[in-house]
PDB file of C-alpha atoms in Angstrom:
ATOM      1  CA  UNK A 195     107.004  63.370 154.023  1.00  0.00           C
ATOM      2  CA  UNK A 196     108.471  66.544 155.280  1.00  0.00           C
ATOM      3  CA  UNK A 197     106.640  69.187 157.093  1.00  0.00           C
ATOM      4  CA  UNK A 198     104.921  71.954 155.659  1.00  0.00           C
ATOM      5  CA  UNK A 199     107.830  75.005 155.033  1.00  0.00           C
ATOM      6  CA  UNK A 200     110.642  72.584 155.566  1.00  0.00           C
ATOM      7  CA  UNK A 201     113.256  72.092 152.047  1.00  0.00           C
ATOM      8  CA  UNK A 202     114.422  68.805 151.684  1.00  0.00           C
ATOM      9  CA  UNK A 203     117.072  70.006 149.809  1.00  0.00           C
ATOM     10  CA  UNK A 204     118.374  72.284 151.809  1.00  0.00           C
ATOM     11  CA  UNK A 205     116.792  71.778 155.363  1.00  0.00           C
ATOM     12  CA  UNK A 206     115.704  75.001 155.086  1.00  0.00           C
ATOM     13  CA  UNK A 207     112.024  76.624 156.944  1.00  0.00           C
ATOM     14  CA  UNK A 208     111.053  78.351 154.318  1.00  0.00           C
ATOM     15  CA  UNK A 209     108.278  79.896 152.096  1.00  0.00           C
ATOM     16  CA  UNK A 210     106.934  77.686 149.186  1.00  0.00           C
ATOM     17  CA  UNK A 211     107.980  80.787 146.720  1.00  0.00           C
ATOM     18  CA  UNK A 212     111.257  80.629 148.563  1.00  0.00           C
ATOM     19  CA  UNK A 213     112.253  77.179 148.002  1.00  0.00           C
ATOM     20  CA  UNK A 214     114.830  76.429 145.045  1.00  0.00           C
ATOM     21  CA  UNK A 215     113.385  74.948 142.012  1.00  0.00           C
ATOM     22  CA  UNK A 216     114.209  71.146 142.744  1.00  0.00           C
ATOM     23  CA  UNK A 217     111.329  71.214 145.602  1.00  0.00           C
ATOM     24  CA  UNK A 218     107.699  70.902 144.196  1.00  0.00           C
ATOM     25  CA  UNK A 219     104.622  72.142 146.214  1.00  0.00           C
ATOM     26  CA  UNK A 220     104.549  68.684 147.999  1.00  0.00           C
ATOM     27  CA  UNK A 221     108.011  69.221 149.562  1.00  0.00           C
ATOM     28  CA  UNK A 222     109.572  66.544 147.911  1.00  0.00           C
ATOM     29  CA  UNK A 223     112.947  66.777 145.505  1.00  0.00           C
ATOM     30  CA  UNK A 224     112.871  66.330 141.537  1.00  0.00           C
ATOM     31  CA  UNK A 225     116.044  65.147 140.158  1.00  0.00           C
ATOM     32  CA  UNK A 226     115.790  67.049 137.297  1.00  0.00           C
ATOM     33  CA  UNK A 227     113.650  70.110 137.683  1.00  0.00           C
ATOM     34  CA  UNK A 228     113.709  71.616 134.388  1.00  0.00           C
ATOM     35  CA  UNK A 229     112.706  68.408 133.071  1.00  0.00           C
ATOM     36  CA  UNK A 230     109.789  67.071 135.474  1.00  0.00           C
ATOM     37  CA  UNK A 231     111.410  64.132 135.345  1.00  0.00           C
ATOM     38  CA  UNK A 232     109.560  62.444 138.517  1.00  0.00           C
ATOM     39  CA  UNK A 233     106.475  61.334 136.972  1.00  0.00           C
ATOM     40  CA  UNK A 234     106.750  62.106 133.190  1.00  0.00           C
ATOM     41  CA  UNK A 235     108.031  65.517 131.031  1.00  0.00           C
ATOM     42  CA  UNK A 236     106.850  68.658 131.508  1.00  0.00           C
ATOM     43  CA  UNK A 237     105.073  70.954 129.037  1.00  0.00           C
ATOM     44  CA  UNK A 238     108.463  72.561 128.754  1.00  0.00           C
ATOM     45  CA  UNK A 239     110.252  69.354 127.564  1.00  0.00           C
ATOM     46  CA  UNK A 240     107.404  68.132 125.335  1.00  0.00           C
ATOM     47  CA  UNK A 241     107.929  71.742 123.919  1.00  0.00           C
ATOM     48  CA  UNK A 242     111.597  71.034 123.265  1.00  0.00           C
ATOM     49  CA  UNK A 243     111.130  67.623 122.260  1.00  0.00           C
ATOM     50  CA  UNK A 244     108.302  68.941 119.563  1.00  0.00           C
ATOM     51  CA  UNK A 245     110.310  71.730 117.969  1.00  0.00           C
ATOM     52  CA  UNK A 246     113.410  70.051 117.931  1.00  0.00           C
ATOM     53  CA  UNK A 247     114.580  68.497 114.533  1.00  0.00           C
ATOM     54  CA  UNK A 248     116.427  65.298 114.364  1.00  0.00           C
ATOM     55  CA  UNK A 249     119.210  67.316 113.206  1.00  0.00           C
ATOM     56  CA  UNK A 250     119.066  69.935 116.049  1.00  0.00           C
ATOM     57  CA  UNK A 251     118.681  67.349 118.102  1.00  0.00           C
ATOM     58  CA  UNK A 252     121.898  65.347 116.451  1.00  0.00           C
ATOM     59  CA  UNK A 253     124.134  68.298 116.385  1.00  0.00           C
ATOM     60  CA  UNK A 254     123.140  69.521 120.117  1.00  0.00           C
ATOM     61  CA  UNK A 255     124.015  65.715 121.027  1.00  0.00           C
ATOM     62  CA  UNK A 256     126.991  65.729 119.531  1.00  0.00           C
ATOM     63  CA  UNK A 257     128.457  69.390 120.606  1.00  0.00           C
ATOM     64  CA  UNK A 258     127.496  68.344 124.779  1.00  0.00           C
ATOM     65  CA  UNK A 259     129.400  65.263 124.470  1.00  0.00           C
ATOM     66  CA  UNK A 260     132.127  67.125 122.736  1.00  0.00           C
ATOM     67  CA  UNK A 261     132.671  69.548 126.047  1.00  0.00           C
ATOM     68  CA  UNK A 262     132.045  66.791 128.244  1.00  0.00           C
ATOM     69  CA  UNK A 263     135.113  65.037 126.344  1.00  0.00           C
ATOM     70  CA  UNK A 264     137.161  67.922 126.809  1.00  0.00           C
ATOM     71  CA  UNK A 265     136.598  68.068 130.885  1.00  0.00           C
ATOM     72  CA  UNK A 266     137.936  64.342 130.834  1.00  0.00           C
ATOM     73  CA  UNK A 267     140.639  65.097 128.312  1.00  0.00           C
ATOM     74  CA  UNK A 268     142.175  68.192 130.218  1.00  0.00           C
ATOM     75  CA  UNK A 269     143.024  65.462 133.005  1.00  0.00           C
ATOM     76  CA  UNK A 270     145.261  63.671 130.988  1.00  0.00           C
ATOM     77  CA  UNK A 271     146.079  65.464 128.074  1.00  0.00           C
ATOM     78  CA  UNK A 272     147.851  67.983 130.011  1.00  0.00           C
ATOM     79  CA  UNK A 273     150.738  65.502 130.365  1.00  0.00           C
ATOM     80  CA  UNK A 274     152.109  65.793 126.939  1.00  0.00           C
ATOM     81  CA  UNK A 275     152.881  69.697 127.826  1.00  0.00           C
ATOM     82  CA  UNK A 276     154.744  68.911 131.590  1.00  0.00           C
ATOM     83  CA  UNK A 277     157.957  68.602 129.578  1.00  0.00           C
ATOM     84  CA  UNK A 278     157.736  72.230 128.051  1.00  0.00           C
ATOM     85  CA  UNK A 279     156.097  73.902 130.937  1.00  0.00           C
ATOM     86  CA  UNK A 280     158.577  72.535 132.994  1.00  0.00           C
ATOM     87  CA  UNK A 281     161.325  74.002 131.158  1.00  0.00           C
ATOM     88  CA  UNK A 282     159.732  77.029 130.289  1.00  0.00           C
ATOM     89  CA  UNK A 283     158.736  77.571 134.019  1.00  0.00           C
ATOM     90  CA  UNK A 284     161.648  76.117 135.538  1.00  0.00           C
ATOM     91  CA  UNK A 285     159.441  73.882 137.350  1.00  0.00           C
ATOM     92  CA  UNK A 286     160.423  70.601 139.650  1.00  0.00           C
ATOM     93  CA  UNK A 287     158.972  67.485 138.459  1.00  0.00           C
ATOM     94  CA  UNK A 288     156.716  67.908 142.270  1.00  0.00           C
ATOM     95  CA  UNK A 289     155.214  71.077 140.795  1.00  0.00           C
ATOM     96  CA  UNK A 290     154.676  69.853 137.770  1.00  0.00           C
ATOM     97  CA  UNK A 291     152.522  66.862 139.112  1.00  0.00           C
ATOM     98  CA  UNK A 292     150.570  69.049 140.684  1.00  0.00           C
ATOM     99  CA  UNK A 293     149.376  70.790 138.041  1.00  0.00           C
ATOM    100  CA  UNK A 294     147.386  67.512 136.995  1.00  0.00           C
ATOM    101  CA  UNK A 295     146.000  66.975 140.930  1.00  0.00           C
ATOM    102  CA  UNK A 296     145.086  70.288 141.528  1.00  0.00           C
ATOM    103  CA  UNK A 297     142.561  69.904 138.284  1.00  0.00           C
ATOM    104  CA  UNK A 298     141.373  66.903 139.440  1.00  0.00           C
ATOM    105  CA  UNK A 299     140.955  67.683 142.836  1.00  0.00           C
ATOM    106  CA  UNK A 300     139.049  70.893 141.548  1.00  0.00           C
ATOM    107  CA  UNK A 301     136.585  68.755 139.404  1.00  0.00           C
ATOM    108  CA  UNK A 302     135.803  66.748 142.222  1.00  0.00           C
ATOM    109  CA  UNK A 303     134.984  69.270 145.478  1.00  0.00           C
ATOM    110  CA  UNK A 304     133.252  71.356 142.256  1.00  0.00           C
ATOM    111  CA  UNK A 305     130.590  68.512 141.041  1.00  0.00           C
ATOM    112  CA  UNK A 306     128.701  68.723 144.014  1.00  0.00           C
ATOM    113  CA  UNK A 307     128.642  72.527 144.145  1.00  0.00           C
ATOM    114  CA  UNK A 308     127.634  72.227 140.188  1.00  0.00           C
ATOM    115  CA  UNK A 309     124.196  70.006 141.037  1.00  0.00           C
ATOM    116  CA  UNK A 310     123.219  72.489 143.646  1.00  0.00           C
ATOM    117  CA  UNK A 311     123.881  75.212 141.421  1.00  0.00           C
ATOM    118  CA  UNK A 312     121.717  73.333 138.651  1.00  0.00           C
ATOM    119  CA  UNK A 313     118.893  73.237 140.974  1.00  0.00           C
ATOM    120  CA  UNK A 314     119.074  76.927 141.658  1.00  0.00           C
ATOM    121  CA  UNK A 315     120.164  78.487 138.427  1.00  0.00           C
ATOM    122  CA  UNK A 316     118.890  75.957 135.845  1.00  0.00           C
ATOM    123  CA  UNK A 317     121.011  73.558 133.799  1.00  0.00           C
ATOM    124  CA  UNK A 318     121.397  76.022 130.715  1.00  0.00           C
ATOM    125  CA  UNK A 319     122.962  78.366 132.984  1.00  0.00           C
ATOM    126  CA  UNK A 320     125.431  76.522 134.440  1.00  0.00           C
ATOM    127  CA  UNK A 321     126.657  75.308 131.371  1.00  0.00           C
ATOM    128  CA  UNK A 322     127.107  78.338 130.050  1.00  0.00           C
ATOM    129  CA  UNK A 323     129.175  80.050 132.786  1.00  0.00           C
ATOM    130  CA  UNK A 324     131.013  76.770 133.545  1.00  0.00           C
ATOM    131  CA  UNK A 325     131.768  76.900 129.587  1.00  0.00           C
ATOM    132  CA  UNK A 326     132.784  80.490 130.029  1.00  0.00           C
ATOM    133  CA  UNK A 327     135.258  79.901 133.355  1.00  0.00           C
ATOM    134  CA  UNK A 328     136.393  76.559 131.842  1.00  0.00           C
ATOM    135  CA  UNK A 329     137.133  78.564 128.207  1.00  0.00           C
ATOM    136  CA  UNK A 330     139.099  81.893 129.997  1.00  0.00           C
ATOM    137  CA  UNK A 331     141.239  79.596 131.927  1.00  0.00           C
ATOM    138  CA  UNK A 332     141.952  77.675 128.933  1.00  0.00           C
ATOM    139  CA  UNK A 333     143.353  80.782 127.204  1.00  0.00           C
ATOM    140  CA  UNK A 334     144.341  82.502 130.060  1.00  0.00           C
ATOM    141  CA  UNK A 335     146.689  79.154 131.047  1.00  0.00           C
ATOM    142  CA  UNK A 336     149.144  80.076 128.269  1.00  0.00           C
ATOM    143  CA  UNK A 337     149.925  83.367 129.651  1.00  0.00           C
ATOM    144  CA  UNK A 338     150.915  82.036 132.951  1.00  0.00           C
ATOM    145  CA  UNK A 339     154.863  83.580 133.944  1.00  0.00           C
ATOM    146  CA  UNK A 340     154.479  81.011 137.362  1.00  0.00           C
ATOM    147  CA  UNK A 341     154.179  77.441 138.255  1.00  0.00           C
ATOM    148  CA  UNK A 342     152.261  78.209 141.147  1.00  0.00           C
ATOM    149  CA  UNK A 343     149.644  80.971 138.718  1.00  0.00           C
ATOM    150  CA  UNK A 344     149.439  77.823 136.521  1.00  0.00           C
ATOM    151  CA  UNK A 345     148.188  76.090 139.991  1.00  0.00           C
ATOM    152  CA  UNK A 346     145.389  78.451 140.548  1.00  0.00           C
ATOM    153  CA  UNK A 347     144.372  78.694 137.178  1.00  0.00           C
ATOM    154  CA  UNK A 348     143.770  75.034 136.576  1.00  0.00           C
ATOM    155  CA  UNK A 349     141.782  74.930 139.984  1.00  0.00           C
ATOM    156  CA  UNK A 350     139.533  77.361 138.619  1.00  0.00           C
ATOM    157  CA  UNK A 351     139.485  75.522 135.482  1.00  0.00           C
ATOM    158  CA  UNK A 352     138.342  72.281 137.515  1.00  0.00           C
ATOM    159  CA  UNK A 353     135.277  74.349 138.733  1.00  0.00           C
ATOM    160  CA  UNK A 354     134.277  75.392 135.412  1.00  0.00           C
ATOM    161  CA  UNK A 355     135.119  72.010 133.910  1.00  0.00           C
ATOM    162  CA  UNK A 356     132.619  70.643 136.787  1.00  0.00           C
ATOM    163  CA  UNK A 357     130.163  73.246 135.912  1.00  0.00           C
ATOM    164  CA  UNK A 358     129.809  71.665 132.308  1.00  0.00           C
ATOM    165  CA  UNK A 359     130.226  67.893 132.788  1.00  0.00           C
ATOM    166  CA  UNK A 360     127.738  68.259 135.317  1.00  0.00           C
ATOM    167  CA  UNK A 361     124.962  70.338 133.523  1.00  0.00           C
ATOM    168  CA  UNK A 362     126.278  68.968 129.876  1.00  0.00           C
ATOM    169  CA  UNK A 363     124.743  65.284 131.389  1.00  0.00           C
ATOM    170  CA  UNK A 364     121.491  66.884 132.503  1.00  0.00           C
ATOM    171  CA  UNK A 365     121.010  69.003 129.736  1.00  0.00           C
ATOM    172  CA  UNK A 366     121.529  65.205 127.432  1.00  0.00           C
ATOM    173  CA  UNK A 367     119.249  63.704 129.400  1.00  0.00           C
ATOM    174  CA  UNK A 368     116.736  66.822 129.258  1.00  0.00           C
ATOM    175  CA  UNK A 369     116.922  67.082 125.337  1.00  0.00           C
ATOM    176  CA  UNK A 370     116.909  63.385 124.494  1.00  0.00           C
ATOM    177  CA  UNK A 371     113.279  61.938 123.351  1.00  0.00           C
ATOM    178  CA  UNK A 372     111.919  59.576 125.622  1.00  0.00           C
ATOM    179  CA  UNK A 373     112.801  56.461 123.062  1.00  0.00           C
ATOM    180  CA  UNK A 374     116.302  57.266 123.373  1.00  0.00           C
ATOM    181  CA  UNK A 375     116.035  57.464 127.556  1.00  0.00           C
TER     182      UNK A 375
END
């Protein structure tokens, strides 16, 4: 048990109203604060849960997992366009790997980032603004007059596409009735 003041989360001395919302009045880290999910739901998801329909709850199933499809399909499905962006660029075929890497490597350093920002922010939140960054770059990627703009663009792309596969899963897991969990 930690000491009184002391964040697990974050190692942290600090005031109980100071503390991020993963650390209860105990000291000790939810998983899933939003949801209470260390020791049964929380007013807030029986609330959800109650008002839902099965419908609602369907089509909000079905449009997470959509997005979180999308994050793992922007890995590969890039590779069908390295032929024309190579031309179009007048990119080497080193560049044009990287293009690929740089995404993944983004989606990886970012996931970690994305569960702290969960934590802090709230899972809703995240998801939208990582839907928002992941959505701009999207658009944004078709503009690009450079090889090494495309580069930066699909890092940033990475960290929004780690914002939503990471809050996308809680948010699932949040919404889902417990006879589904």
């Amino acid at each position: 048990m930690p000491e009184a003041g002391v964040c697990p989360a974050f190692g942290l001395d600090a005031p109980l109203a100071a503390r991020p919302a993963c650390c209860n009045a105990a000291g000790e880290v939810r998983l899933f604060p939003e949801t209470g999910r260390n020791g049964g739901a929380s007013r807030r998801q029986k609330t959800l849960e109650g008002h839902m329909s099965e419908s609602g709850l369907r089509s909000s199933m079905i449009a997470l997992s959509m997005c979180n499809f999308m994050v793992a399909f922007m890995v590969s499905g890039v590779g069908a366009c390295l032929p024309s962006i190579g031309s179009d660029l007048h990119a080497s075929a080193g560049e044009l790997s990287l293009i690929s890497a740089v995404y993944v490597l983004s989606l990886v350093i970012f996931n970690i980032v994305a569960a702290q920002l969960i934590a802090i922010m709230g899972q809703r939140r995240v998801f939208l603004y990582g839907f928002a960054v992941f959505l701009v770059m999207c658009l944004s990627l078709a503009f690009s007059p450079t090889v090494e703009l495309v580069w930066g663009q699909r890092f940033v792309q990475g960290a929004g596409a780690a914002m939503v596969a990471t809050s996308s899963v809680t948010l699932l897991i949040s919404i889902a009735p417990r006879s589904m969990q």
